[in-house]
C-alpha positions as protocol buffer text, in pm:
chain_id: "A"
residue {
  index: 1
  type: UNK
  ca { x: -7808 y: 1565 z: 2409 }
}
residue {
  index: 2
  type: UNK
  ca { x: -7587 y: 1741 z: 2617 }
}
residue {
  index: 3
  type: UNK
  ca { x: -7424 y: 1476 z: 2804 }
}
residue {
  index: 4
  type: UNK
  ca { x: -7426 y: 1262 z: 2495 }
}
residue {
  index: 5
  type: UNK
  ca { x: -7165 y: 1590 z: 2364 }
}
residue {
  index: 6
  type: UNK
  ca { x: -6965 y: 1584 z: 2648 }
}
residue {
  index: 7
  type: UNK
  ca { x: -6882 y: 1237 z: 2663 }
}
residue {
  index: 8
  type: UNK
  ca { x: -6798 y: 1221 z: 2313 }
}
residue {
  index: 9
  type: UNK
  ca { x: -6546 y: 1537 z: 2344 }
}
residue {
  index: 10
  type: UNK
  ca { x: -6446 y: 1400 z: 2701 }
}
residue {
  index: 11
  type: UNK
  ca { x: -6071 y: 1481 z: 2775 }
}
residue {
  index: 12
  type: UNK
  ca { x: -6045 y: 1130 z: 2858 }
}
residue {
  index: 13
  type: UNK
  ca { x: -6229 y: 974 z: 2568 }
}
residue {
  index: 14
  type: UNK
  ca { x: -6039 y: 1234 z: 2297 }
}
residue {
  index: 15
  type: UNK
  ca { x: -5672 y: 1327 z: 2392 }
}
residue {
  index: 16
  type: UNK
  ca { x: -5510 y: 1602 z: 2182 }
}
residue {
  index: 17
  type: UNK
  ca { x: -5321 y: 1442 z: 1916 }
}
residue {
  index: 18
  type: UNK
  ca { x: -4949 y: 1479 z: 1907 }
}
residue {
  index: 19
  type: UNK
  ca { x: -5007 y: 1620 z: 1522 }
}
residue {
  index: 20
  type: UNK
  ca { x: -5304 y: 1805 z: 1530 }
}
residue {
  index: 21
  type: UNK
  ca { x: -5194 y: 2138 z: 1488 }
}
residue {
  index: 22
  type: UNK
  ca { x: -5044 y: 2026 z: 1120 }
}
residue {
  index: 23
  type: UNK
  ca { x: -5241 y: 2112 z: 850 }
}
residue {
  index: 24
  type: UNK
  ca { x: -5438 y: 1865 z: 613 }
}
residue {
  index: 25
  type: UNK
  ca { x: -5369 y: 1828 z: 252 }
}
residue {
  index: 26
  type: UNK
  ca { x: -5574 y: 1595 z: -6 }
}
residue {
  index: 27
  type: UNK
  ca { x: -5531 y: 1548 z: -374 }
}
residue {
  index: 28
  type: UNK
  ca { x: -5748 y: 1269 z: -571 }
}
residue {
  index: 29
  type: UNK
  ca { x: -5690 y: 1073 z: -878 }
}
residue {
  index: 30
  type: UNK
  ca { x: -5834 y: 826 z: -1089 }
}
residue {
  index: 31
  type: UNK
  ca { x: -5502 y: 644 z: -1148 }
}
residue {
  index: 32
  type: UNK
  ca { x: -5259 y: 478 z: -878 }
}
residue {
  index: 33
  type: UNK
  ca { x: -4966 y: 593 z: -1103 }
}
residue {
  index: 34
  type: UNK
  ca { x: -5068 y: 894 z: -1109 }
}
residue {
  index: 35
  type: UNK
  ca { x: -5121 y: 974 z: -748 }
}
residue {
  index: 36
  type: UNK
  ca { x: -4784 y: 832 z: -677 }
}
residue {
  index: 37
  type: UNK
  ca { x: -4669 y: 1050 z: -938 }
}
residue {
  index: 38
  type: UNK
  ca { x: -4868 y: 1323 z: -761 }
}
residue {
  index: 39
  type: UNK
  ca { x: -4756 y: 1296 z: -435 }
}
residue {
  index: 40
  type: UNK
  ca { x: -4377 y: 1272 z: -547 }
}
residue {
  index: 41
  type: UNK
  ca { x: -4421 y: 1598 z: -701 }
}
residue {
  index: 42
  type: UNK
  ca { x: -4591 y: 1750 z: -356 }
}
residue {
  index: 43
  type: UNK
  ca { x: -4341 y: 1631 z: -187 }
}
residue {
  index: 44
  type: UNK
  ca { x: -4051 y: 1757 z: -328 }
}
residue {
  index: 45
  type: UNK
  ca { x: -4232 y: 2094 z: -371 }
}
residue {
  index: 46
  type: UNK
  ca { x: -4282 y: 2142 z: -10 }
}
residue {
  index: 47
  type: UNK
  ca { x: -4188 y: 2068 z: 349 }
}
residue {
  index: 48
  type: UNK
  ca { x: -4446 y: 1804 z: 358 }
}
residue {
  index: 49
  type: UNK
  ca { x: -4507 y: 1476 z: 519 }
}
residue {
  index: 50
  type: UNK
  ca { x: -4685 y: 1210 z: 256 }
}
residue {
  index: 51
  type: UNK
  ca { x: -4940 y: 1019 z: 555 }
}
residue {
  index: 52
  type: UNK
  ca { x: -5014 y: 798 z: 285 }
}
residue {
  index: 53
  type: UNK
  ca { x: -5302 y: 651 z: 15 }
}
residue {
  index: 54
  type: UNK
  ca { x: -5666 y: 620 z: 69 }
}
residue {
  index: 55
  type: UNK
  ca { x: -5843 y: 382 z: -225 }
}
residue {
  index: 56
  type: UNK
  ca { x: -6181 y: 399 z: -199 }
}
residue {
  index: 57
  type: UNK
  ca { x: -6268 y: 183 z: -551 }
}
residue {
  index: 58
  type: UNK
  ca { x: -6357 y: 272 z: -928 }
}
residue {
  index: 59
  type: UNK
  ca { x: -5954 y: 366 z: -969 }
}
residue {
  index: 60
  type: UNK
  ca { x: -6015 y: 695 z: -700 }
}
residue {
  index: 61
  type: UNK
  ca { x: -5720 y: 743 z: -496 }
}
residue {
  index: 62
  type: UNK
  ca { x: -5657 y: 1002 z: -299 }
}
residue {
  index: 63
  type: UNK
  ca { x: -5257 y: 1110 z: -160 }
}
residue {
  index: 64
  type: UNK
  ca { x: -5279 y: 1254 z: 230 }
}
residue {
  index: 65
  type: UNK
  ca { x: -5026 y: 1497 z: 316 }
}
residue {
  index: 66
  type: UNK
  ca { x: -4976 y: 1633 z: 676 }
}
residue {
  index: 67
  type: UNK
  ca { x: -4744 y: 1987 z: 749 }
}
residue {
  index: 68
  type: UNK
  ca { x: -4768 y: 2351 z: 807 }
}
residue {
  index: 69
  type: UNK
  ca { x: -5039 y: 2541 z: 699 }
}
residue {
  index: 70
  type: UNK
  ca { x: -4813 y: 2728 z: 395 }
}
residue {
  index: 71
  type: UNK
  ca { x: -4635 y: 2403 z: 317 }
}
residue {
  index: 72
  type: UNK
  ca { x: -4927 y: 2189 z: 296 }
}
residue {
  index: 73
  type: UNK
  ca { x: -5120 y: 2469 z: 21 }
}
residue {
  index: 74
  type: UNK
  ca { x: -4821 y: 2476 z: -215 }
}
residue {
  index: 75
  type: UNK
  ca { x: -4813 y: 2110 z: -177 }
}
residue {
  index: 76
  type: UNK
  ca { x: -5174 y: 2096 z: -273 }
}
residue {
  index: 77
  type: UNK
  ca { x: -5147 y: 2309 z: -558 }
}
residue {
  index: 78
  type: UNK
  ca { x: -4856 y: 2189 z: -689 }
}
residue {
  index: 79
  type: UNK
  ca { x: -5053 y: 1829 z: -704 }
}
residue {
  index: 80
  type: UNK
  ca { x: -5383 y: 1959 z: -808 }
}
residue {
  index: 81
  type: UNK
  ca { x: -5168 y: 2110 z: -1159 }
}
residue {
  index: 82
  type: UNK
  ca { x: -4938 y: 1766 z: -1177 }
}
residue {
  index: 83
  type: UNK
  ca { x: -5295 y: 1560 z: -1148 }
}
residue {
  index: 84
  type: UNK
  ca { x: -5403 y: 1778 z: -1413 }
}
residue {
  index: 85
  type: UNK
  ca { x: -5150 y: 1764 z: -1645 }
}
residue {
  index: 86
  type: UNK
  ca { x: -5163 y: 1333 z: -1641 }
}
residue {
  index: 87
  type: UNK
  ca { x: -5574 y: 1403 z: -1705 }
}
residue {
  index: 88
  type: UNK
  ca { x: -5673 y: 1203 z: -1418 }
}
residue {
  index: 89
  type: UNK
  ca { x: -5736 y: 1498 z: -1094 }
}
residue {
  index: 90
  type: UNK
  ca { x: -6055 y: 1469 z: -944 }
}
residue {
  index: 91
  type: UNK
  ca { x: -6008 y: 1691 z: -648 }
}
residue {
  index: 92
  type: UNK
  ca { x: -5821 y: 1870 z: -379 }
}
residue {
  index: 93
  type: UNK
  ca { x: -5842 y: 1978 z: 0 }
}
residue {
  index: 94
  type: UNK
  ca { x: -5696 y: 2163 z: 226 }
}
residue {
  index: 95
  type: UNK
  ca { x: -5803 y: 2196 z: 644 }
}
residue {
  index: 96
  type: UNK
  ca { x: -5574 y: 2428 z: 828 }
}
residue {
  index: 97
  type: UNK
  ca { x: -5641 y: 2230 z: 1143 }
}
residue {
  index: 98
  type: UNK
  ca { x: -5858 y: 1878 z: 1163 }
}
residue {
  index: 99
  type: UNK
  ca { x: -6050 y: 1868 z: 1509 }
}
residue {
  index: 100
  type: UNK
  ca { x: -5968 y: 1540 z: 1708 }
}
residue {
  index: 101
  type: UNK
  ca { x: -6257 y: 1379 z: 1605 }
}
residue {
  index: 102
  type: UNK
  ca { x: -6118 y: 1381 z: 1244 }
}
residue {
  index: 103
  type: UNK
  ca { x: -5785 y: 1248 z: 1334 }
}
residue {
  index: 104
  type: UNK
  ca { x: -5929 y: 998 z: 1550 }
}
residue {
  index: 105
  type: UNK
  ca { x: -6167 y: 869 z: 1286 }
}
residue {
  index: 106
  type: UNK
  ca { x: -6020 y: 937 z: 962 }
}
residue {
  index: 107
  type: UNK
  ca { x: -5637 y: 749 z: 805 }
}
residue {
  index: 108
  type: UNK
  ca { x: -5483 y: 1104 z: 791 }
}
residue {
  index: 109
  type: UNK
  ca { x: -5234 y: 1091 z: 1108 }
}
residue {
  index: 110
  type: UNK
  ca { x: -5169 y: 718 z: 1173 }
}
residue {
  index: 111
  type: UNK
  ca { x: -4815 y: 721 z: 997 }
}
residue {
  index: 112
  type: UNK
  ca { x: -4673 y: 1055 z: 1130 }
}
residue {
  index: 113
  type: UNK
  ca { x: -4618 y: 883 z: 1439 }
}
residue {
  index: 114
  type: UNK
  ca { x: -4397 y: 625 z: 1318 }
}
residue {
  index: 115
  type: UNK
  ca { x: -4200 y: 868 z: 1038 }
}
residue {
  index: 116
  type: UNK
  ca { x: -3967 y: 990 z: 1299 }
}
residue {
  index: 117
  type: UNK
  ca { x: -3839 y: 631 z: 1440 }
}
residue {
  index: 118
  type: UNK
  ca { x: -3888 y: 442 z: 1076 }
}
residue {
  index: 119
  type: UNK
  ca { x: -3513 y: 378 z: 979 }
}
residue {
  index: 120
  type: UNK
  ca { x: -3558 y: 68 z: 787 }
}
residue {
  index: 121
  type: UNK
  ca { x: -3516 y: 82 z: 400 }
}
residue {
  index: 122
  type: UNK
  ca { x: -3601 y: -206 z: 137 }
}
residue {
  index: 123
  type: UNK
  ca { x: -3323 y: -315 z: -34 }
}
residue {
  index: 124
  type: UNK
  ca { x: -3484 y: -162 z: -383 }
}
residue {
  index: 125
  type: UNK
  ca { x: -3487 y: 174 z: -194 }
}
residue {
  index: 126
  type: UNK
  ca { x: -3334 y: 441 z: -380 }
}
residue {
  index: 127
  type: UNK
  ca { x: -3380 y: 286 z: -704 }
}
residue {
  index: 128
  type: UNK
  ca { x: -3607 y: 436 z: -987 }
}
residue {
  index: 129
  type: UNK
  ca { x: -4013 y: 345 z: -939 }
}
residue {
  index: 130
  type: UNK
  ca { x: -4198 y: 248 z: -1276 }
}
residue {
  index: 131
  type: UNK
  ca { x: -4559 y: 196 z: -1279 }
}
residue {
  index: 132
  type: UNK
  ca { x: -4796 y: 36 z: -1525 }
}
residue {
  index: 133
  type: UNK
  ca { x: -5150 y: 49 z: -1442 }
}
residue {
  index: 134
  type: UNK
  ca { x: -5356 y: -153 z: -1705 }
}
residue {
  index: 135
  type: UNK
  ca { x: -5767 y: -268 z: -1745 }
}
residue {
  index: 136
  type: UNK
  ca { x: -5765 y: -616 z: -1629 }
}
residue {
  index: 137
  type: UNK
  ca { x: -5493 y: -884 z: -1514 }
}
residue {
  index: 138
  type: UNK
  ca { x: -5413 y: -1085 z: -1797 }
}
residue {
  index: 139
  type: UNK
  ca { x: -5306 y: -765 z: -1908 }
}
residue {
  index: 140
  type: UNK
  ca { x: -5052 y: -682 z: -1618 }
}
residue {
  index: 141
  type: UNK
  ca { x: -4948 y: -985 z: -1594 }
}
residue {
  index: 142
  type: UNK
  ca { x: -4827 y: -1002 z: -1956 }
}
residue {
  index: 143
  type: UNK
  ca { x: -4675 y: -656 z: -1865 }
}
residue {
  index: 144
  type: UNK
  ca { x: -4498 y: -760 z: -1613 }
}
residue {
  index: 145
  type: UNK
  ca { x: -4319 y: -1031 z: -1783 }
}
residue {
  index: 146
  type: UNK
  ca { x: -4199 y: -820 z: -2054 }
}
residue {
  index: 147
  type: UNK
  ca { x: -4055 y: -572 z: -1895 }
}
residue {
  index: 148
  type: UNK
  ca { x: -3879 y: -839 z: -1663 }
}
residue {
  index: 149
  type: UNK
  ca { x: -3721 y: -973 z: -1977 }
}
residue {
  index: 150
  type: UNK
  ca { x: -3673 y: -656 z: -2176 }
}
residue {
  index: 151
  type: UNK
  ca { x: -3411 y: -494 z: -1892 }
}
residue {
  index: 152
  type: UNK
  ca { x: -3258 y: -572 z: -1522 }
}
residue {
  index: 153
  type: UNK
  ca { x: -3522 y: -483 z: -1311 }
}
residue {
  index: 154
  type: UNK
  ca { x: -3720 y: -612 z: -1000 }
}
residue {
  index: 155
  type: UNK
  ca { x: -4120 y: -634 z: -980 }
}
residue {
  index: 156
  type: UNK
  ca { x: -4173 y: -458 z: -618 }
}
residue {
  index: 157
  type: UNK
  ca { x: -4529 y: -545 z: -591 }
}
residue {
  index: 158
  type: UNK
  ca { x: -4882 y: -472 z: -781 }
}
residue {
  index: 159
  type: UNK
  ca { x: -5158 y: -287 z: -661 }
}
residue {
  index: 160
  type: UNK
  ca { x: -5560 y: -305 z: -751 }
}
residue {
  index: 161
  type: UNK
  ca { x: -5780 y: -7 z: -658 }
}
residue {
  index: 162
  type: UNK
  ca { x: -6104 y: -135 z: -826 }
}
residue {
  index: 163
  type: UNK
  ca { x: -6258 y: -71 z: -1135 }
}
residue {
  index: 164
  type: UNK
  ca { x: -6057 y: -367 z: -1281 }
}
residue {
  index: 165
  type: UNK
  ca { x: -5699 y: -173 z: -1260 }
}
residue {
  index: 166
  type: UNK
  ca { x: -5388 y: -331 z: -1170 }
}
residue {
  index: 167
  type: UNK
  ca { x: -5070 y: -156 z: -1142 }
}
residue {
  index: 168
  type: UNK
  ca { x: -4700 y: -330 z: -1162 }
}
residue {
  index: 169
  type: UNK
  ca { x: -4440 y: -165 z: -1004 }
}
residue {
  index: 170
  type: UNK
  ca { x: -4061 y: -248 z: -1098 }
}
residue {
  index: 171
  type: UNK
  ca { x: -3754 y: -107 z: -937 }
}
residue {
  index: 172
  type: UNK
  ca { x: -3422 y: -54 z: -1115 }
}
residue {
  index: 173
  type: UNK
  ca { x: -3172 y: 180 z: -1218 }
}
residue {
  index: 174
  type: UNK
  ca { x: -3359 y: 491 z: -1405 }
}
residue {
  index: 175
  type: UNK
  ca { x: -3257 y: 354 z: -1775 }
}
residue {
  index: 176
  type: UNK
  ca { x: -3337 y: 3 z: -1734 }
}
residue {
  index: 177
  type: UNK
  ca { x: -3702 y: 93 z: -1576 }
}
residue {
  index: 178
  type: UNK
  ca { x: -3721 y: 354 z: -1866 }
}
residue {
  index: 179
  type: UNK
  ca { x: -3698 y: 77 z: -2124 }
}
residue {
  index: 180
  type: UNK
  ca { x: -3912 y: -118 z: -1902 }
}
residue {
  index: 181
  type: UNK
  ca { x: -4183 y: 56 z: -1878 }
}
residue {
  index: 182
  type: UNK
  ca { x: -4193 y: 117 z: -2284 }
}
residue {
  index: 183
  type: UNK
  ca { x: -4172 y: -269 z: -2329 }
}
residue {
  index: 184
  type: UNK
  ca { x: -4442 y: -324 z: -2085 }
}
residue {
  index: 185
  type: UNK
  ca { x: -4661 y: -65 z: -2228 }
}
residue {
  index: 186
  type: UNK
  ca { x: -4644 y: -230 z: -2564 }
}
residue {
  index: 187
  type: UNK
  ca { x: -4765 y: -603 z: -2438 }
}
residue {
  index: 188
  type: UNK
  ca { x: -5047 y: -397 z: -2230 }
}
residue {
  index: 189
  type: UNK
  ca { x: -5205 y: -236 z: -2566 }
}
residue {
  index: 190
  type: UNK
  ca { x: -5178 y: -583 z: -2775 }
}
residue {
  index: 191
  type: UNK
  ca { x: -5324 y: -813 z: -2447 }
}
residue {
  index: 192
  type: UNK
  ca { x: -5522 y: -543 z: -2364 }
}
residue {
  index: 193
  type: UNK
  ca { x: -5627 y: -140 z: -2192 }
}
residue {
  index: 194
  type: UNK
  ca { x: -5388 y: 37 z: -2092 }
}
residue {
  index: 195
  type: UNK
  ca { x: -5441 y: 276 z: -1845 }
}
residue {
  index: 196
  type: UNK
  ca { x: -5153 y: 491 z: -1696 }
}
residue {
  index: 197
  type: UNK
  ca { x: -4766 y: 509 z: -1695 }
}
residue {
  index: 198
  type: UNK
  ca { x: -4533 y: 645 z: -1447 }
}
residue {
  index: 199
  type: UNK
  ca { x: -4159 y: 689 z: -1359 }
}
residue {
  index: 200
  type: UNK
  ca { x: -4002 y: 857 z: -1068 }
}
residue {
  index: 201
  type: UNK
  ca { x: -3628 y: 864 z: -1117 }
}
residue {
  index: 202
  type: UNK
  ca { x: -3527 y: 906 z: -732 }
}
residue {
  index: 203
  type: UNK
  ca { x: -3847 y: 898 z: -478 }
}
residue {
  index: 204
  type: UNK
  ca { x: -3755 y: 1076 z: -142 }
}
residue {
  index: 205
  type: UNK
  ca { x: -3795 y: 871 z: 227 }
}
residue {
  index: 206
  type: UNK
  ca { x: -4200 y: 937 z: 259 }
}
residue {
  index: 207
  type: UNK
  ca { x: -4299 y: 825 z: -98 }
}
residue {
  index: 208
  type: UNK
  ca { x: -4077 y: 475 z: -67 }
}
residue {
  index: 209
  type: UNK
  ca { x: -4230 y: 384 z: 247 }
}
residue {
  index: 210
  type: UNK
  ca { x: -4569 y: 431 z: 139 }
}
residue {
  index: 211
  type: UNK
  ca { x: -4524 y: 163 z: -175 }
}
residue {
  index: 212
  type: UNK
  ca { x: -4614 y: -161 z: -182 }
}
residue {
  index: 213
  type: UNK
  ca { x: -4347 y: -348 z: -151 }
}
residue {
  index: 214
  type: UNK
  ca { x: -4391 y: -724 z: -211 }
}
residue {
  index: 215
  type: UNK
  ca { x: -4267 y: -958 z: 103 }
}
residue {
  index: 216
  type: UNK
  ca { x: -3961 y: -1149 z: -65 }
}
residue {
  index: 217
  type: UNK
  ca { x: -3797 y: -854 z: -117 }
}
residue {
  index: 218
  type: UNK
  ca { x: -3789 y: -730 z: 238 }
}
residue {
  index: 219
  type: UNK
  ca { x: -3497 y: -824 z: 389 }
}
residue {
  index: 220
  type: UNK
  ca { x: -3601 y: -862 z: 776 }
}
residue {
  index: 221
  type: UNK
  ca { x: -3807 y: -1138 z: 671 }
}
residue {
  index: 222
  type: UNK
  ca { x: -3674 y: -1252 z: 271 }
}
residue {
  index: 223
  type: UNK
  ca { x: -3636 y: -1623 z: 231 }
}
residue {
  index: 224
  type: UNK
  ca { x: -3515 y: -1810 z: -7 }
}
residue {
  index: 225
  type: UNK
  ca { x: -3722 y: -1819 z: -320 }
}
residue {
  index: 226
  type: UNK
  ca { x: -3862 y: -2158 z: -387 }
}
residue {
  index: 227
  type: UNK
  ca { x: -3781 y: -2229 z: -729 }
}
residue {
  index: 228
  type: UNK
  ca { x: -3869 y: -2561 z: -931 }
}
residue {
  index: 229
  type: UNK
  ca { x: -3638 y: -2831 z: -1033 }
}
residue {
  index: 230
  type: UNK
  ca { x: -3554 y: -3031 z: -1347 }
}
residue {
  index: 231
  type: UNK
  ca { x: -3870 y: -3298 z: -1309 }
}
residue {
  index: 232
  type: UNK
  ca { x: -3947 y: -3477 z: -1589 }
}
residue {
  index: 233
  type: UNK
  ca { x: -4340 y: -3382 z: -1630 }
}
residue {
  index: 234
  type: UNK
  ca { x: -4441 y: -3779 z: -1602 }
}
residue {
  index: 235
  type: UNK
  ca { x: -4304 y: -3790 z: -1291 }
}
residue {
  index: 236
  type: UNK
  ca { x: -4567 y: -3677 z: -987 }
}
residue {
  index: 237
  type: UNK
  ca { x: -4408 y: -3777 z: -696 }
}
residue {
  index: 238
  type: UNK
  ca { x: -4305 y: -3505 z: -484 }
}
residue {
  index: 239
  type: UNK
  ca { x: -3972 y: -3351 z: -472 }
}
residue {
  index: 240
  type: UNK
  ca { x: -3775 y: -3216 z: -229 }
}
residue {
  index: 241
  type: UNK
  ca { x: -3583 y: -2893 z: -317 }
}
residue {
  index: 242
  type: UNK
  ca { x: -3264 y: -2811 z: -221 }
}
residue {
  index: 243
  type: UNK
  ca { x: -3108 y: -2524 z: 33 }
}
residue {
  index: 244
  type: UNK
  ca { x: -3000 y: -2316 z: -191 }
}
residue {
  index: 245
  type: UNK
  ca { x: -2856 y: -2094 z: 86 }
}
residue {
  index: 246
  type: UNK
  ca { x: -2594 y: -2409 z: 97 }
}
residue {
  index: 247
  type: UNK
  ca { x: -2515 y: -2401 z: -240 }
}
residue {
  index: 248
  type: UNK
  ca { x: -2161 y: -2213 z: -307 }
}
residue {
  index: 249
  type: UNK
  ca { x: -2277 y: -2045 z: -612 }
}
residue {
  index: 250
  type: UNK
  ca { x: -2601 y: -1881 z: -489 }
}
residue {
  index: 251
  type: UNK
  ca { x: -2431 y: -1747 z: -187 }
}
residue {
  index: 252
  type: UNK
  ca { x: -2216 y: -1635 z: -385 }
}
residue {
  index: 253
  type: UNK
  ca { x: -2413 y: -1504 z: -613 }
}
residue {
  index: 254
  type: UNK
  ca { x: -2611 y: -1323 z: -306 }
}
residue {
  index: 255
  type: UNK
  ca { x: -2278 y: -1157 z: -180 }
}
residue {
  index: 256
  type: UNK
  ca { x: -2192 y: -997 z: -527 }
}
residue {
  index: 257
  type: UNK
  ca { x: -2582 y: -869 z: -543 }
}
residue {
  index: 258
  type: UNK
  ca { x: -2537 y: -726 z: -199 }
}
């Protein structure tokens, strides 16, 4: 039993993590708009680091924040009352130090090492975050397209966290995702549930980088968007698109955008 122990604890085996001595802060949800909602009000209440989201099914999620002892318990209680106050807090944790074996094991350090040398930005970042979370896709989807045609903004991404919710996320300036959201809202209730509603007029650094962010809109590695073509629907031979990077108006198009 004894050697079993010190192997396991073994210098060599167990290093001392680089963030161990920051304290541990968890606050759980039944909504993903309303832990994102959550953690952008821990955040900006205290000198905080957001690690990130652990979804663990049947809508729980839970928002993982990493910083000094004093920092991380107003952060903790500042999310326990906003989780309250959206009906969907579950509950709350703070450790003032993990042992290794917990930040070996557990997703509550991974991301503070990269936080200092992370530079790069989406190009939706500092734009307003709306979320609609919903009871089933059909649902979302029909969501989604209404508040794409109701004002000028961007769906980011979608998440699922079980339990048959989906959440959109749009980006845009705050008014546009305002009236967004309240259009999408509307098709949710007549398609179907809807769940939970969210939007965060400016999110700081940690909270953008820990959203979903769909690939096309990420612009080390954003292609061209394949779009269809005028084909008459008898026709089924296959058509080849064209480069629309070669096309004067879309590029510039893509320089006025930028």
């Amino acid at each position: 039993m004894d050697a079993h122990l010190q192997k396991f604890t073994s210098p060599q085996q167990m290093k001392r993590p680089e963030y161990q001595d920051m304290a541990l802060g968890l606050v759980e949800t039944l909504s993903f708009p309303a832990i994102v909602g959550t953690a952008d009000m821990m955040l900006k209440s205290a000198g905080v680091h957001l690690v990130g989201y652990e979804k663990i099914g049947s809508g729980y999620c839970t928002a993982i924040v990493r910083g000094r002892i004093a920092d991380v318990r107003l952060a903790v209680e500042t999310g326990t009352d906003t989780a309250k106050q959206f009906n969907q807090f579950v509950s709350s944790l703070v450790i003032a130090r993990p042992l290794p074996n917990l930040e070996y094991v557990l997703p509550i350090s991974a991301r503070l090492s990269q936080l200092a040398s992370s530079g790069g930005h989406s190009r939706l970042s500092n734009q307003a975050v709306g979320l609609v979370e919903t009871r089933g896709f059909p649902a979302m989807v029909g969501a989604c397209d209404a508040m794409l045609k109701a004002a000028e903004v961007y769906l980011a991404s979608y998440e699922m966290i079980g339990g048959a919710l989906c959440t959109a996320i749009i980006r845009g300036s705050v008014a546009d995702v305002a009236v967004a959201v309240e259009a999408g809202m509307l098709e949710a209730e007549r398609i179907g549930e809807l769940n939970a509603v969210m939007v965060i007029p400016r999110p700081l650094d940690d909270l953008e980088q820990t959203l979903p962010l769909a690939s096309c809109w990420i612009e080390e590695t954003r292609q061209p968007l394949t779009l269809p073509v005028n084909v008459k629907e008898t026709e089924k031979e296959t058509v080849k698109l064209p480069n629309f990077q070669e096309l004067p108006q879309y590029v510039e198009e893509e320089q006025n955008y930028l």
